[in-house]
Every structure is written in C-alpha cells, then in structure tokens.
Amino acid sequence: MFSIGDFAQYGRVSARMLRHYDAIGLLRPARTDPVSGYRFYEAAQLARLNRIIALKDLGFSLQQVGAILAEEVSVPELRGMLRLRQAELEAALTAEGARLARVEARLRTIESEGRMSADDVVVKRTGTVLLAELSGIAASYGPEDIGPVITPLYAELCRLLEAAGVAPAGPGLAYYENVPEPGEGSERPAGGSEGKDAVVVHAGMVITEEALTKAGAKTAATAGATVGGTSGGTSGRPGAPAATGLGFDVVTLPGLDSAATVVHRGPMSRILPTSQNLAHWIDANGYRSAGYARELYLECPPDLEKWVTEIQEPVVRA
C-alpha cells in the first residue's frame, strides 16, 4: 500500500485533492488507520483516479463524474467522450480565433479611417467571364458568416474541376446576391440560413468553353445562363445557371459597366478596413453603391497573409 503522499505523487495530484475525493465519496482510501487516521491506497486505485481526472478535465462536475463511474464507464466510452470534447474545444478555439480576427479587423478599420488615397481606388469597366461555380447561403454579408460558407464551396469546386479535368483559365471570382423572396420562381441554393439578412454566395472559377468541351460537359458552355452583375434591384434577378453534369454549374457573368476597385492584401477575414475605406471613397467622390462587391482572388498562396484580392464594387453616379 501507499501513503497518501506517495499515491498523490504517482497520480500526479495533490494530497489535498485526494482528501477531498475521500470526503465526497469519489475515491475512498483502501484503508484508513483507526488510530492515526492516515489514509493508505492500493496501486489498483490509480485506474479510478485516472478516470476521475480525465472526466474532470473533459468538463464534467465531480457529481457527474461520480455518476459516470457508478455506471462503470469503459475505456472505449472514455475515448469517445474525449473525442467529442476535443471536437468541442477545437470548435471553441476556432470560434474564439475568428472573434479575435474580427476585433482586429475593427481596430484596423478605426486606425485607418480616412487614410485611403485617391490613388488606391480605380474606377473601371470589368469584362464578361465564364465561370464554373457552386452556390450556398450565408446568414449575412459579414465576414464571420461568409467565410464558413465560401471556403468549403471553393474546396469542393476545385475538387470537382480537377476530377473533371477542367483547368481554371483565371482567378477565382466570388459574387453575392440577395436571397430570392418566396414566390419569385428562383431556386434557392442548398444549405445555410435563410433569414432576412441572408445572402446567396457564388464561388466561381474562370474557365473556358474549350476546357468544358474537352471535359465532355453535357451542356455546351455557350448555353451557360447569363446572370445579373449586381444585386439590390439595379439589374433584375439573375438567370438560372446551366448544369454541366460534372457537379458544378456554369454561368456567363456580365462585366460591370462601372466598378470602384481596390486591392486588398491579407486574409478575407480582415477585409472590413478595406471595404469601409472604399465606402468612404465612393461617398466622397460622388458615387453610390449599386450592389454587392465582387471579389477577384488574384493570388491565393497557402499563407493567407500573402493573399491579394481585388474588390470590385458596382457604382453609379449619385
């Protein structure tokens, strides 16, 4: 047998904790000296101690730990609990990391207010492009809602393009629309929220008709539906995209007659300062927004800090 001090040392816990576990009936000593009151433990009790500590670290209260141990939880069950808790903690860390990124973006916005030079913004016409795309619905236009939707869309689109043998002919281009109201006759993309602030997210890659033909798409690229260039009531509802039989849709996205453009460097989670500075420029130079901005992903290396994205906001004279 081991004294309480030795047992605490082997279990990597404090003697005070063992006394507490004894007091609440969670881990009784194997023997207690009736005269001195000294507690003694057996090596076999380390197994129960390990389960107590593991369950406690998983977030269970000591009362819950006692109830679980009373049911003689098995090692596979403990492993399952651990994996579930691990997934919960990873999700919490991801959420907190995203929250910190949003706070950082807001701080950068505050620090950079009014600093955008007129040379940073270029008003230009953009060209029509043929896009392979996948669509989804985000709860809002905020980066915290767009990111979790658009990231898996692009991952799946790239997988489908590679499987089909369709090589992109240009950078990725994302555009956004209001979610169609019920009864408008437009099919809503699957997934995501459909609240009043929800937007349709289109994740596209520039392709060519030749690449589609070579891949054996069931629908000719020239049949790709034309979609509206803006949202917010300036160009009507977008048409339905053409199905290819390859798992993605094809659309011919018209160019913008007038777009205020600016280059954003870094991850899209920090786009807020760039977009708000662009809004200041638009307002100060006699324009008004004509819809959601498009995002042309010029450079997308693994290091998000090195991303280069052109923001293209459709504008008209105020």
Coordinates of C-alpha atoms in Angstrom, one line a residue:
M1 CA 0.0 0.0 0.0
F2 CA 1.0 3.6 -0.5
S3 CA 0.7 6.5 1.9
I4 CA -1.5 9.4 0.7
G5 CA 1.6 11.4 -0.2
D6 CA 3.1 8.6 -2.3
F7 CA -0.2 7.8 -4.0
A8 CA -0.6 11.5 -4.8
Q9 CA 2.8 11.6 -6.4
Y10 CA 2.1 8.6 -8.6
G11 CA -1.2 10.0 -9.6
R12 CA 0.2 13.5 -10.2
V13 CA -2.4 15.1 -8.0
S14 CA -2.3 16.8 -4.6
A15 CA -2.9 15.1 -1.3
R16 CA -5.4 17.8 -0.6
M17 CA -7.4 16.7 -3.7
L18 CA -7.3 13.1 -2.5
R19 CA -8.7 14.1 0.9
H20 CA -11.5 16.0 -0.9
Y21 CA -12.3 13.0 -3.1
D22 CA -12.4 10.9 0.0
A23 CA -14.8 13.3 1.8
I24 CA -17.3 13.3 -1.1
G25 CA -17.1 9.5 -1.6
L26 CA -15.5 9.7 -5.0
L27 CA -12.3 7.9 -4.2
R28 CA -12.1 6.2 -0.8
P29 CA -8.7 5.0 0.5
A30 CA -8.2 1.3 0.6
R31 CA -7.5 1.5 4.3
T32 CA -7.6 4.2 7.0
D33 CA -5.7 3.8 10.2
P34 CA -8.2 3.9 13.0
V35 CA -5.8 5.4 15.4
S36 CA -3.8 7.9 13.3
G37 CA -6.4 8.5 10.6
Y38 CA -3.7 8.1 8.0
R39 CA -5.0 7.1 4.6
F40 CA -3.5 4.3 2.5
Y41 CA -4.1 3.4 -1.2
E42 CA -3.5 0.5 -3.4
A43 CA -1.9 0.7 -6.9
A44 CA -5.1 -0.7 -8.4
Q45 CA -6.9 2.6 -7.3
L46 CA -4.8 4.6 -9.8
A47 CA -7.2 3.3 -12.5
R48 CA -10.1 5.0 -10.8
L49 CA -8.1 8.1 -10.1
N50 CA -7.1 8.4 -13.8
R51 CA -10.8 8.2 -14.8
I52 CA -11.8 10.8 -12.3
I53 CA -9.1 13.3 -13.6
A54 CA -9.9 12.5 -17.2
L55 CA -13.6 13.1 -16.8
K56 CA -13.0 16.2 -14.7
D57 CA -10.7 17.6 -17.5
L58 CA -13.5 16.8 -20.0
G59 CA -15.6 19.4 -18.2
F60 CA -17.8 17.1 -16.0
S61 CA -18.6 18.2 -12.5
L62 CA -17.4 15.9 -9.7
Q63 CA -21.0 14.9 -9.1
Q64 CA -21.3 13.9 -12.7
V65 CA -18.0 12.1 -12.5
G66 CA -19.3 10.0 -9.6
A67 CA -22.5 9.1 -11.6
I68 CA -20.5 8.1 -14.7
L69 CA -18.1 6.0 -12.7
A70 CA -21.0 4.3 -10.9
E71 CA -22.0 3.1 -14.4
E72 CA -18.5 1.6 -14.8
V73 CA -17.6 3.6 -17.9
S74 CA -15.3 1.6 -20.2
V75 CA -12.1 2.7 -21.9
P76 CA -13.8 2.9 -25.4
E77 CA -16.5 5.1 -23.9
L78 CA -13.9 7.3 -22.3
R79 CA -12.2 7.6 -25.6
G80 CA -15.5 8.6 -27.3
M81 CA -16.0 11.2 -24.6
L82 CA -12.5 12.5 -25.2
R83 CA -13.0 12.8 -28.9
L84 CA -16.3 14.6 -28.5
R85 CA -14.8 17.0 -26.0
Q86 CA -11.8 17.5 -28.3
A87 CA -14.1 18.4 -31.2
E88 CA -16.0 20.9 -28.9
L89 CA -12.8 22.5 -27.7
E90 CA -11.4 22.8 -31.3
A91 CA -14.6 24.4 -32.4
A92 CA -14.5 26.8 -29.5
L93 CA -10.9 27.7 -30.3
T94 CA -11.8 28.3 -33.9
A95 CA -14.7 30.5 -32.9
E96 CA -12.6 32.5 -30.5
G97 CA -9.9 32.9 -33.1
A98 CA -12.4 34.2 -35.6
R99 CA -13.8 36.6 -33.0
L100 CA -10.3 37.9 -32.3
A101 CA -9.7 38.3 -36.0
R102 CA -13.0 40.4 -36.3
V103 CA -11.9 42.5 -33.4
E104 CA -8.5 43.1 -35.0
A105 CA -10.3 44.0 -38.3
R106 CA -12.5 46.5 -36.5
L107 CA -9.4 48.0 -34.8
R108 CA -7.6 48.3 -38.2
T109 CA -10.7 50.0 -39.6
I110 CA -10.7 52.5 -36.8
E111 CA -6.9 53.1 -37.2
S112 CA -7.1 53.5 -41.0
E113 CA -10.2 55.8 -41.2
G114 CA -9.8 58.4 -43.8
R115 CA -6.3 57.2 -44.8
M116 CA -7.2 55.8 -48.2
S117 CA -5.6 57.8 -51.0
A118 CA -7.4 58.5 -54.2
D119 CA -4.7 56.6 -56.0
D120 CA -5.8 53.4 -54.2
V121 CA -9.1 53.3 -56.0
V122 CA -9.6 52.8 -59.7
V123 CA -13.0 53.1 -61.4
K124 CA -13.1 50.9 -64.4
R125 CA -15.2 48.5 -66.5
T126 CA -14.8 44.8 -66.0
G127 CA -15.1 42.1 -68.6
T128 CA -17.6 39.3 -69.0
V129 CA -16.3 36.0 -67.8
L130 CA -17.4 32.3 -68.0
L131 CA -17.5 30.8 -64.5
A132 CA -17.7 27.3 -63.1
E133 CA -19.4 27.8 -59.8
L134 CA -21.1 26.4 -56.7
S135 CA -23.5 28.4 -54.5
G136 CA -24.7 28.4 -50.9
I137 CA -26.5 30.7 -48.5
A138 CA -24.8 32.7 -45.7
A139 CA -26.6 34.1 -42.8
S140 CA -25.4 37.6 -43.5
Y141 CA -22.9 39.5 -45.6
G142 CA -20.5 39.7 -42.7
P143 CA -17.0 38.0 -43.0
E144 CA -17.9 35.8 -40.0
D145 CA -20.8 34.3 -41.9
I146 CA -19.4 34.4 -45.5
G147 CA -16.1 32.6 -44.6
P148 CA -17.6 29.3 -43.3
V149 CA -19.8 29.1 -46.4
I150 CA -17.4 30.2 -49.2
T151 CA -14.3 28.2 -48.0
P152 CA -15.9 24.7 -48.4
L153 CA -17.6 25.8 -51.6
Y154 CA -14.2 26.6 -53.2
A155 CA -12.6 23.5 -51.8
E156 CA -15.4 21.3 -53.4
L157 CA -15.3 23.3 -56.6
C158 CA -11.6 22.8 -57.0
R159 CA -12.0 19.1 -56.4
L160 CA -14.8 18.8 -59.0
L161 CA -12.8 20.8 -61.6
E162 CA -9.8 18.6 -61.1
A163 CA -11.9 15.4 -61.3
A164 CA -13.5 16.7 -64.5
G165 CA -10.1 17.7 -66.0
V166 CA -11.2 21.3 -66.3
A167 CA -8.3 23.6 -65.7
P168 CA -9.1 27.1 -64.5
A169 CA -8.3 29.8 -67.0
G170 CA -8.1 32.6 -64.5
P171 CA -8.5 33.5 -60.8
G172 CA -11.4 32.8 -58.6
L173 CA -14.3 35.3 -58.6
A174 CA -17.0 35.4 -55.9
Y175 CA -20.2 37.4 -56.2
Y176 CA -23.2 37.8 -54.0
E177 CA -27.0 38.3 -54.3
N178 CA -30.0 38.8 -52.0
V179 CA -31.8 35.6 -51.3
P180 CA -34.9 35.4 -53.6
E181 CA -38.1 36.1 -51.9
P182 CA -40.6 33.2 -51.8
G183 CA -42.7 33.0 -54.9
E184 CA -40.1 34.7 -57.2
G185 CA -39.6 31.5 -59.0
S186 CA -35.9 31.2 -58.3
E187 CA -34.5 28.1 -56.8
R188 CA -32.5 28.7 -53.6
P189 CA -29.1 27.2 -53.1
A190 CA -29.0 24.4 -50.6
G191 CA -27.6 24.9 -47.1
G192 CA -27.1 27.9 -44.8
S193 CA -29.5 30.2 -43.2
E194 CA -32.4 32.0 -44.9
G195 CA -33.0 34.8 -42.5
K196 CA -33.8 38.4 -43.6
D197 CA -30.1 39.2 -43.8
A198 CA -29.1 36.1 -45.7
V199 CA -27.2 36.3 -49.0
V200 CA -26.5 33.9 -51.8
V201 CA -22.8 33.2 -52.1
H202 CA -21.5 32.3 -55.5
A203 CA -18.0 30.8 -55.5
G204 CA -16.7 30.8 -59.1
M205 CA -13.5 30.0 -61.1
V206 CA -12.9 31.4 -64.5
I207 CA -12.9 28.7 -67.2
T208 CA -13.0 28.5 -71.0
E209 CA -15.6 26.9 -73.3
E210 CA -12.8 24.7 -74.8
A211 CA -11.9 23.3 -71.4
L212 CA -15.6 22.4 -70.8
T213 CA -15.9 20.8 -74.2
K214 CA -12.7 18.8 -73.7
A215 CA -14.1 17.6 -70.3
G216 CA -17.2 16.3 -72.1
A217 CA -19.7 18.5 -70.3
K218 CA -23.3 17.5 -71.1
T219 CA -24.3 21.2 -71.6
A220 CA -22.4 23.3 -74.1
A221 CA -20.6 26.2 -72.4
T222 CA -22.3 28.6 -74.8
A223 CA -25.6 27.7 -73.2
G224 CA -24.4 28.9 -69.8
A225 CA -27.0 31.2 -68.4
T226 CA -26.3 34.9 -68.0
V227 CA -26.6 36.2 -64.5
G228 CA -27.1 39.7 -63.2
G229 CA -24.0 41.8 -62.5
T230 CA -25.2 43.4 -59.3
S231 CA -27.8 43.0 -56.6
G232 CA -30.1 45.4 -54.9
G233 CA -32.5 46.0 -57.7
T234 CA -30.2 47.5 -60.3
S235 CA -30.1 44.7 -62.9
G236 CA -33.1 42.4 -62.2
R237 CA -32.9 38.8 -60.9
P238 CA -30.1 36.6 -62.2
G239 CA -30.9 33.8 -64.6
A240 CA -30.6 30.2 -63.7
P241 CA -27.1 28.7 -64.2
A242 CA -26.6 25.9 -66.7
A243 CA -25.9 22.4 -65.4
T244 CA -22.9 20.6 -66.8
G245 CA -23.3 17.1 -65.5
L246 CA -19.9 17.5 -63.8
G247 CA -21.2 18.5 -60.3
F248 CA -20.9 22.3 -60.8
D249 CA -22.8 25.0 -62.7
V250 CA -21.7 27.3 -65.4
V251 CA -22.7 30.9 -65.8
T252 CA -21.7 33.7 -68.0
L253 CA -21.2 36.6 -65.6
P254 CA -21.5 40.0 -67.3
G255 CA -18.9 42.7 -66.7
L256 CA -19.7 45.7 -64.6
D257 CA -20.1 49.0 -66.5
S258 CA -18.6 50.9 -63.7
A259 CA -16.8 49.4 -60.7
A260 CA -14.8 51.1 -58.0
T261 CA -11.9 48.7 -57.4
V262 CA -9.3 48.5 -54.8
V263 CA -6.7 45.8 -53.9
H264 CA -7.0 44.1 -50.5
R265 CA -3.9 42.3 -49.1
G266 CA -4.2 39.7 -46.5
P267 CA -6.9 37.2 -45.4
M268 CA -10.5 37.9 -46.2
S269 CA -11.3 37.9 -42.5
R270 CA -9.7 41.3 -42.4
I271 CA -11.5 42.8 -45.4
L272 CA -13.5 45.2 -43.3
P273 CA -11.0 48.1 -43.2
T274 CA -10.5 47.9 -47.0
S275 CA -14.3 47.7 -47.7
Q276 CA -15.1 50.6 -45.4
N277 CA -12.3 52.8 -46.7
L278 CA -13.7 52.0 -50.2
A279 CA -17.1 53.1 -49.0
H280 CA -15.7 56.4 -47.8
W281 CA -14.0 57.0 -51.2
I282 CA -17.2 56.2 -53.1
D283 CA -19.2 58.7 -50.9
A284 CA -16.5 61.4 -51.1
N285 CA -16.2 61.2 -54.9
G286 CA -19.9 61.5 -56.0
Y287 CA -20.8 57.8 -56.4
R288 CA -23.1 55.4 -54.7
S289 CA -23.0 51.7 -54.5
A290 CA -25.1 49.7 -57.0
G291 CA -24.9 46.3 -55.3
Y292 CA -22.7 43.8 -53.5
A293 CA -19.0 43.9 -54.3
R294 CA -17.3 41.1 -56.2
E295 CA -14.0 39.6 -55.1
L296 CA -11.4 38.7 -57.6
Y297 CA -8.8 36.4 -56.0
L298 CA -5.6 37.4 -57.7
E299 CA -3.1 35.5 -55.5
C300 CA -4.1 32.8 -53.0
P301 CA -1.0 31.1 -51.6
P302 CA -1.2 28.8 -48.5
D303 CA -0.1 31.8 -46.4
L304 CA -3.3 33.8 -46.0
E305 CA -1.2 36.9 -45.2
K306 CA 0.0 36.9 -48.8
W307 CA -3.4 36.8 -50.4
V308 CA -4.1 39.5 -52.9
T309 CA -7.8 40.2 -53.7
E310 CA -9.3 42.9 -55.9
I311 CA -12.6 44.2 -54.6
Q312 CA -14.9 45.3 -57.4
E313 CA -17.9 47.4 -56.2
P314 CA -20.5 48.3 -58.8
V315 CA -21.2 52.1 -58.6
V316 CA -23.3 54.7 -60.3
R317 CA -23.1 58.5 -60.1
A318 CA -25.0 59.8 -57.1

